[in-house]
Short mmCIF file of C-alpha atoms in Angstrom, two decimals:
data_model
loop_
_atom_site.label_atom_id
_atom_site.label_comp_id
_atom_site.label_asym_id
_atom_site.label_seq_id
_atom_site.Cartn_x
_atom_site.Cartn_y
_atom_site.Cartn_z
CA GLN U 97 85.67 127.31 53.76
CA ILE U 98 84.50 125.87 57.10
CA TRP U 99 82.19 122.86 57.36
CA CYS U 100 79.49 122.98 60.03
CA PRO U 101 76.67 120.41 60.50
CA ASN U 102 73.19 121.75 61.23
CA ASN U 103 72.57 119.75 64.43
CA THR U 104 75.29 121.08 66.73
CA ARG U 105 74.56 121.67 70.43
CA GLY U 106 76.38 124.96 70.93
CA TRP U 107 79.60 123.89 72.70
CA MET U 108 81.71 123.99 69.55
CA GLU U 109 85.36 123.84 68.55
CA TYR U 110 87.36 124.18 65.34
CA TYR U 111 88.98 121.01 63.99
CA THR U 112 91.51 121.17 61.17
CA ILE U 113 92.32 117.89 59.41
CA ALA U 114 95.35 117.70 57.12
CA GLY U 115 96.26 115.19 54.42
CA LEU U 116 99.67 114.59 52.82
CA ASP U 117 100.85 111.99 50.30
CA ILE U 118 104.05 110.81 52.01
CA GLN U 119 105.09 108.81 48.93
CA ASN U 120 105.22 111.96 46.80
CA SER U 121 107.93 114.41 47.87
CA GLU U 122 106.30 117.16 45.79
CA ALA U 123 102.81 116.68 47.21
CA LYS U 124 101.18 119.65 48.91
CA LEU U 125 99.42 119.57 52.24
CA THR U 126 95.63 119.65 51.95
CA THR U 127 93.49 120.85 54.85
CA GLU U 128 89.84 121.28 55.75
CA THR U 129 88.41 122.97 58.83
CA PHE U 130 85.26 121.85 60.64
CA LEU U 131 83.20 123.61 63.30
CA LEU U 132 81.83 120.77 65.43
CA ASP U 133 80.63 119.92 68.89
CA SER U 134 83.53 119.25 71.25
CA ALA U 135 84.75 115.77 70.30
CA SER U 136 85.46 113.14 72.93
CA THR U 137 86.48 110.08 70.89
CA ILE U 138 88.02 109.49 67.46
CA TYR U 139 87.93 106.35 65.33
CA VAL U 140 89.78 106.08 62.01
CA SER U 141 89.27 103.49 59.27
CA PRO U 142 91.40 103.31 56.09
CA THR U 143 88.99 105.67 54.32
CA ASN U 144 87.05 107.61 56.97
CA LEU U 145 87.52 109.47 60.22
CA TYR U 146 84.74 109.51 62.82
CA LEU U 147 84.46 112.02 65.66
CA THR U 148 81.95 111.62 68.48
CA SER U 149 80.62 114.11 70.98
CA GLN U 150 78.28 113.77 73.94
CA GLY U 151 75.67 116.22 75.17
CA TRP U 152 73.85 116.57 78.50
CA SER U 153 71.08 114.40 77.11
CA SER U 154 72.45 110.87 76.91
CA GLU U 155 73.09 111.00 73.19
CA THR U 156 76.17 110.79 70.97
CA THR U 157 76.65 112.81 67.79
CA ILE U 158 78.84 111.19 65.13
CA THR U 159 80.57 113.11 62.34
CA LYS U 160 81.99 111.19 59.38
CA ILE U 161 84.84 112.71 57.36
CA GLY U 162 86.35 111.07 54.27
CA ILE U 163 90.16 110.86 54.12
CA THR U 164 90.72 108.85 50.93
CA GLU U 165 94.08 109.51 49.21
CA GLY U 166 94.61 112.71 51.16
CA ALA U 167 91.32 114.27 50.06
CA ILE U 168 89.33 115.48 53.07
CA THR U 169 85.55 115.71 52.71
CA PHE U 170 82.55 115.97 55.01
CA LYS U 171 80.36 112.92 54.43
CA ALA U 172 77.64 112.57 57.05
CA ASN U 173 76.39 113.38 60.52
CA GLY U 174 74.17 111.27 62.78
CA THR U 175 73.19 110.49 66.37
CA VAL U 176 72.68 107.43 68.57
CA PRO U 177 71.41 107.12 72.16
CA GLY U 178 74.00 106.73 74.92
CA TYR U 179 77.68 107.56 75.29
CA VAL U 180 80.73 105.89 73.73
CA LEU U 181 83.43 104.48 76.01
CA ASN U 182 86.44 104.69 73.68
CA GLN U 183 87.66 104.03 70.13
CA PHE U 184 87.22 100.26 70.51
CA SER U 185 83.48 100.82 70.91
CA MET U 186 83.38 101.86 67.24
CA ASP U 187 84.11 100.08 63.98
CA GLU U 188 83.61 100.33 60.22
CA TYR U 189 82.93 97.10 58.32
CA ASN U 190 81.63 96.48 54.79
CA GLY U 191 80.31 100.03 54.50
CA TYR U 192 78.55 100.02 57.88
CA PHE U 193 79.53 101.90 61.02
CA ARG U 194 78.95 99.94 64.23
CA VAL U 195 78.97 101.53 67.67
CA ALA U 196 78.37 100.29 71.23
CA THR U 197 76.97 102.72 73.82
CA THR U 198 75.82 102.90 77.41
CA ASP U 199 72.55 104.80 77.80
CA GLN U 200 72.61 106.42 81.25
CA ASN U 201 69.56 108.05 82.84
CA TRP U 202 71.19 110.55 85.18
CA ARG U 203 67.91 111.28 86.96
CA THR U 204 67.07 107.71 87.93
CA GLY U 205 70.58 106.26 87.90
CA SER U 206 69.45 103.43 85.61
CA SER U 207 71.43 102.37 82.57
CA GLY U 208 71.34 100.03 79.60
CA ASN U 209 73.74 99.07 76.85
CA ASN U 210 73.24 99.12 73.11
CA VAL U 211 74.78 98.24 69.77
CA TYR U 212 73.80 100.28 66.70
CA VAL U 213 74.53 99.67 63.01
CA LEU U 214 74.54 102.76 60.77
CA ASN U 215 74.68 102.96 56.98
CA GLU U 216 77.00 105.15 54.91
CA ASN U 217 74.81 108.19 55.65
CA LEU U 218 74.97 107.46 59.41
CA GLU U 219 71.32 106.44 59.50
CA THR U 220 70.50 103.66 61.97
CA VAL U 221 69.54 100.47 60.13
CA GLY U 222 69.95 97.93 62.94
CA LYS U 223 70.01 98.01 66.72
CA LEU U 224 70.25 95.84 69.82
CA GLU U 225 69.19 97.72 72.96
CA LYS U 226 68.84 97.36 76.74
CA LEU U 227 71.58 94.79 77.26
CA ALA U 228 72.49 94.16 80.93
CA PRO U 229 70.17 96.77 82.53
CA GLY U 230 71.78 98.57 85.46
CA GLU U 231 75.31 97.87 84.21
CA GLU U 232 77.65 99.79 81.91
CA ILE U 233 80.14 98.88 79.21
CA TYR U 234 83.69 98.40 80.51
CA SER U 235 85.23 97.20 77.22
CA ALA U 236 84.23 96.43 73.64
CA ARG U 237 85.81 94.82 70.60
CA PHE U 238 84.48 94.47 67.07
CA MET U 239 85.92 91.54 65.09
CA GLY U 240 84.43 91.15 61.62
CA GLU U 241 80.82 90.01 61.91
CA ARG U 242 80.97 89.83 65.71
CA CYS U 243 81.05 92.25 68.59
CA TYR U 244 82.24 91.38 72.09
CA LEU U 245 81.09 93.48 75.04
CA VAL U 246 82.01 93.40 78.72
CA THR U 247 79.52 95.04 81.07
CA PHE U 248 79.86 95.16 84.84
CA LYS U 249 78.24 95.93 88.16
CA LYS U 250 78.72 92.82 90.33
CA VAL U 251 79.91 90.18 87.86
CA ASP U 252 81.39 90.34 84.36
CA PRO U 253 79.03 89.37 81.55
CA LEU U 254 80.95 88.86 78.32
CA PHE U 255 78.46 89.18 75.45
CA ALA U 256 79.07 87.69 72.00
CA ILE U 257 76.93 89.52 69.43
CA ASP U 258 76.25 88.53 65.82
CA LEU U 259 76.40 91.37 63.28
CA SER U 260 76.32 89.28 60.09
CA ASP U 261 72.88 90.75 59.34
CA PRO U 262 73.40 94.51 59.83
CA GLU U 263 69.67 95.07 60.24
CA ASN U 264 69.27 92.44 62.95
CA PRO U 265 72.06 92.32 65.56
CA THR U 266 71.52 89.41 67.97
CA VAL U 267 73.11 88.04 71.14
CA LEU U 268 74.77 84.70 70.41
CA GLY U 269 75.88 83.91 73.96
CA LYS U 270 77.22 85.32 77.21
CA LEU U 271 79.50 84.33 80.06
CA LYS U 272 79.14 85.56 83.65
CA ILE U 273 82.25 85.39 85.85
CA PRO U 274 83.69 87.44 88.73
CA GLY U 275 85.71 90.48 87.72
CA TYR U 276 85.72 92.55 84.56
CA SER U 277 87.90 93.40 81.56
CA ASP U 278 88.82 97.01 80.77
CA TYR U 279 90.52 96.00 77.53
CA LEU U 280 89.80 93.16 75.09
CA HIS U 281 92.36 92.07 72.51
CA PRO U 282 92.05 89.29 69.91
CA TYR U 283 94.39 86.33 70.47
CA ASP U 284 92.97 84.64 67.39
CA GLU U 285 89.54 84.56 65.73
CA ASN U 286 88.13 82.34 68.50
CA THR U 287 90.08 83.58 71.52
CA LEU U 288 90.17 86.90 73.38
CA ILE U 289 92.61 88.32 75.91
CA GLY U 290 91.03 90.39 78.69
CA ILE U 291 92.93 92.82 80.93
CA GLY U 292 90.99 94.10 83.94
CA LYS U 293 90.37 93.52 87.65
CA GLU U 294 89.28 90.59 89.75
CA THR U 295 86.31 91.33 92.03
CA VAL U 296 84.61 90.04 95.16
CA GLU U 297 80.88 90.60 95.65
CA ALA U 298 80.05 92.82 98.61
CA ALA U 299 78.34 91.11 101.54
CA GLU U 300 75.78 93.91 101.54
CA GLY U 301 74.66 96.09 98.66
CA ASP U 302 74.37 95.54 94.94
CA PHE U 303 78.03 95.95 93.97
CA ALA U 304 81.45 94.27 94.11
CA TRP U 305 84.89 95.25 95.44
CA TYR U 306 87.62 95.25 92.79
CA GLN U 307 90.83 93.41 93.68
CA GLY U 308 94.10 92.80 91.78
CA VAL U 309 94.83 93.08 88.06
CA LYS U 310 93.47 90.07 86.15
CA VAL U 311 94.63 88.69 82.81
CA SER U 312 92.11 86.29 81.22
CA LEU U 313 91.77 84.15 78.11
CA PHE U 314 88.25 83.69 76.72
CA ASP U 315 87.31 80.91 74.31
CA VAL U 316 84.46 81.83 71.94
CA THR U 317 84.76 78.82 69.61
CA ASP U 318 81.30 77.76 70.80
CA VAL U 319 79.90 81.25 70.57
CA ALA U 320 76.67 80.29 72.34
CA ASN U 321 78.70 79.22 75.38
CA PRO U 322 81.80 81.40 75.85
CA ARG U 323 84.17 80.20 78.56
CA GLU U 324 87.18 81.46 80.46
CA LEU U 325 90.13 79.28 79.42
CA ALA U 326 92.63 80.64 81.92
CA LYS U 327 93.29 83.55 84.24
CA ILE U 328 96.01 84.95 86.46
CA GLU U 329 95.65 87.63 89.13
CA ILE U 330 98.48 89.97 90.09
CA GLY U 331 98.49 91.69 93.46
CA SER U 332 95.70 92.75 95.77
CA ARG U 333 93.20 95.60 95.90
CA GLY U 334 95.04 98.77 94.84
CA THR U 335 97.10 97.10 92.09
CA ASP U 336 96.88 99.04 88.83
CA SER U 337 98.15 99.06 85.24
CA PRO U 338 98.23 101.68 82.47
CA ALA U 339 97.09 98.89 80.12
CA LEU U 340 93.63 99.12 81.70
CA TYR U 341 93.04 102.50 80.08
CA ASP U 342 95.77 102.87 77.41
CA HIS U 343 96.24 100.06 74.88
CA HIS U 344 99.69 101.41 73.95
CA ALA U 345 100.90 99.91 77.25
CA PHE U 346 99.89 96.44 76.00
CA LEU U 347 102.47 94.30 74.16
CA PHE U 348 101.37 90.97 72.66
CA SER U 349 102.88 88.52 70.19
CA ARG U 350 100.96 85.35 69.48
CA ALA U 351 103.93 83.90 67.56
CA ARG U 352 106.11 84.22 70.66
CA ASN U 353 103.39 83.48 73.25
CA LEU U 354 104.36 86.85 74.71
CA LEU U 355 102.35 89.34 76.76
CA VAL U 356 103.90 92.30 78.58
CA ILE U 357 102.09 94.98 80.60
CA PRO U 358 103.34 97.48 83.21
CA ILE U 359 101.90 96.97 86.68
CA LEU U 360 102.05 98.85 89.98
CA GLU U 361 101.52 96.00 92.42
CA ALA U 362 99.93 96.29 95.84
CA SER U 363 100.13 93.34 98.24
CA ILE U 364 98.51 92.32 101.51
CA ASP U 365 100.26 90.31 104.21
CA GLU U 366 97.54 87.89 105.29
CA ASN U 367 99.48 87.21 108.51
CA ASP U 368 98.41 90.68 109.68
CA PHE U 369 94.81 89.44 109.92
CA SER U 370 93.40 86.97 112.40
CA GLY U 371 90.69 85.96 109.94
CA GLU U 372 89.79 86.53 106.32
CA VAL U 373 91.13 89.71 104.70
CA PRO U 374 88.26 92.21 104.17
CA ALA U 375 87.43 92.57 100.47
CA ASN U 376 87.57 96.37 100.72
CA PHE U 377 91.07 96.45 102.27
CA TYR U 378 93.80 98.05 100.14
CA GLY U 379 97.23 96.48 99.84
CA GLU U 380 100.52 98.34 100.17
CA TYR U 381 102.64 99.07 97.11
CA THR U 382 105.49 96.59 96.73
CA TYR U 383 106.70 96.77 93.10
CA GLN U 384 106.43 98.61 89.79
CA GLY U 385 107.67 97.34 86.47
CA ALA U 386 106.97 95.33 83.34
CA TYR U 387 105.32 91.96 83.98
CA VAL U 388 106.26 89.41 81.32
CA PHE U 389 103.79 86.57 80.72
CA SER U 390 103.81 83.43 78.62
CA ILE U 391 100.34 83.17 77.10
CA SER U 392 98.69 80.55 74.90
CA ARG U 393 95.46 78.59 74.79
CA GLU U 394 97.17 76.21 77.22
CA GLY U 395 97.30 78.87 79.93
CA ILE U 396 98.92 82.03 81.30
CA GLU U 397 102.17 82.04 83.28
CA LEU U 398 104.19 84.90 84.78
CA ARG U 399 107.75 84.50 83.44
CA GLY U 400 109.32 87.41 85.28
CA THR U 401 109.40 91.13 85.93
CA ILE U 402 111.62 94.05 84.93
CA THR U 403 111.85 97.28 86.91
CA HIS U 404 113.61 100.60 86.32
CA ILE U 405 113.34 101.69 89.95
CA ASP U 406 116.50 101.50 92.07
CA ASP U 407 116.58 100.10 95.61
CA GLU U 408 116.25 103.52 97.26
CA ASN U 409 113.13 104.46 95.34
CA MET U 410 111.71 100.96 95.68
CA ASP U 411 111.95 101.42 99.46
CA LEU U 412 110.10 104.72 99.04
CA LEU U 413 107.41 102.92 97.05
CA LYS U 414 107.02 100.37 99.84
CA SER U 415 106.90 103.06 102.54
CA GLY U 416 103.47 104.30 101.49
CA TYR U 417 104.82 107.69 100.39
CA TRP U 418 104.94 106.69 96.73
CA PHE U 419 105.12 109.30 94.00
CA ASP U 420 104.72 108.97 90.26
CA SER U 421 108.36 108.22 89.49
CA GLU U 422 109.90 108.98 86.11
CA TYR U 423 111.22 105.41 86.30
CA SER U 424 107.77 103.81 86.28
CA VAL U 425 107.71 101.52 83.24
CA GLU U 426 105.05 102.67 80.76
CA ARG U 427 105.79 100.92 77.44
CA SER U 428 107.51 97.86 76.02
CA LEU U 429 108.48 96.49 72.61
CA TYR U 430 110.71 93.78 71.21
CA ILE U 431 113.20 93.76 68.34
CA GLU U 432 114.50 90.35 67.30
CA GLU U 433 115.55 88.65 70.56
CA ASN U 434 115.61 91.77 72.73
CA LEU U 435 112.86 93.16 74.96
CA TYR U 436 112.89 96.94 75.43
CA THR U 437 111.08 98.48 78.40
CA ILE U 438 110.59 102.24 78.50
CA SER U 439 109.94 104.74 81.27
CA GLN U 440 110.28 108.53 81.23
CA GLY U 441 113.76 108.18 82.74
CA MET U 442 115.19 104.97 81.27
CA ILE U 443 115.27 102.47 78.43
CA LYS U 444 116.27 98.97 79.50
CA ILE U 445 117.14 96.06 77.21
CA ASN U 446 116.69 92.46 78.33
CA ASN U 447 117.04 89.13 76.58
CA LEU U 448 113.58 88.13 75.42
CA GLU U 449 113.99 84.48 76.39
CA THR U 450 115.88 84.65 79.71
CA LEU U 451 114.99 88.26 80.69
CA THR U 452 118.67 88.77 81.55
CA GLU U 453 119.53 92.49 81.54
CA LEU U 454 121.76 93.44 78.60
CA ALA U 455 121.92 97.23 78.84
CA ALA U 456 120.25 100.27 80.38
CA ILE U 457 120.22 103.87 79.18
CA ASN U 458 119.42 106.50 81.81
CA LEU U 459 117.61 109.30 79.99
CA GLY U 460 117.99 111.65 82.93
CA GLU U 461 121.76 111.83 82.65
#
């Protein structure tokens, strides 16, 4: 048996979903196969799996599949205007499915941003449309009865949206600051961590030049007036981090005031310029590794860095002929008092408090 909704667009793929009770050694694998439009994003709640697909018309199709206790069942299919950025633009809460989209008109180049609330049958029951016209969603986070959106074109509006009434989503407040956040993570119920880029508005034209990687803390205690509590910028234009597009590269512990992300840093020697450094000038690569921050509502401080790259390859990085080294740090985790950083070629262990190196395992040997 193959499930197939009746509103597919024609570009279709088979999806097989399997369920297994891992607490029962005698349980049998259950599977169901679905013929759906090519899926671009997946969101999973404790009881349902949602797949989204985009067509040429700026519209997203959502398929809801039940996964309760290993039983796999087709539940509903629906559509909303716009496209979905990633899994954090979707959420299931109290029986409702919430989704944030950017509605792009490819002919005119105009865009708007929306939040939709759908019932259990994926029928739209509430909507908030045309937020920040001309901009697009860079990050989203649903937290209970609130949604936080970052849109961007020249400055970074952080929107706080009330979803307590599913049929009437409303904007509670917004904050406009330079830069943008590609990833939002809850610090606590009234504080958000943002990972993104700093920006400088262009002297001419309706846009901004992105600069170094920025880590921000946003206070939403007074939801009508969000504010940036603290920020720190690493590097110059050209600096990058996998945490901007992959949340698995993001390590955070509120209990330890710990934040770790991998960064490829680019720097500019201001002494090379007789005047102000042009905002569109790229820095040269100077370092790659895990950047360890102390983070709390009191502020953000860089405690230190850990690299897996030896001196020879670090010189190659600085030469401008950099390649994607197997020793580029990609992940980190901690166990008790030890911080583990992981690249394709090495696992390194450092003391979590002092960052003193304790051991290194070269995976290439």
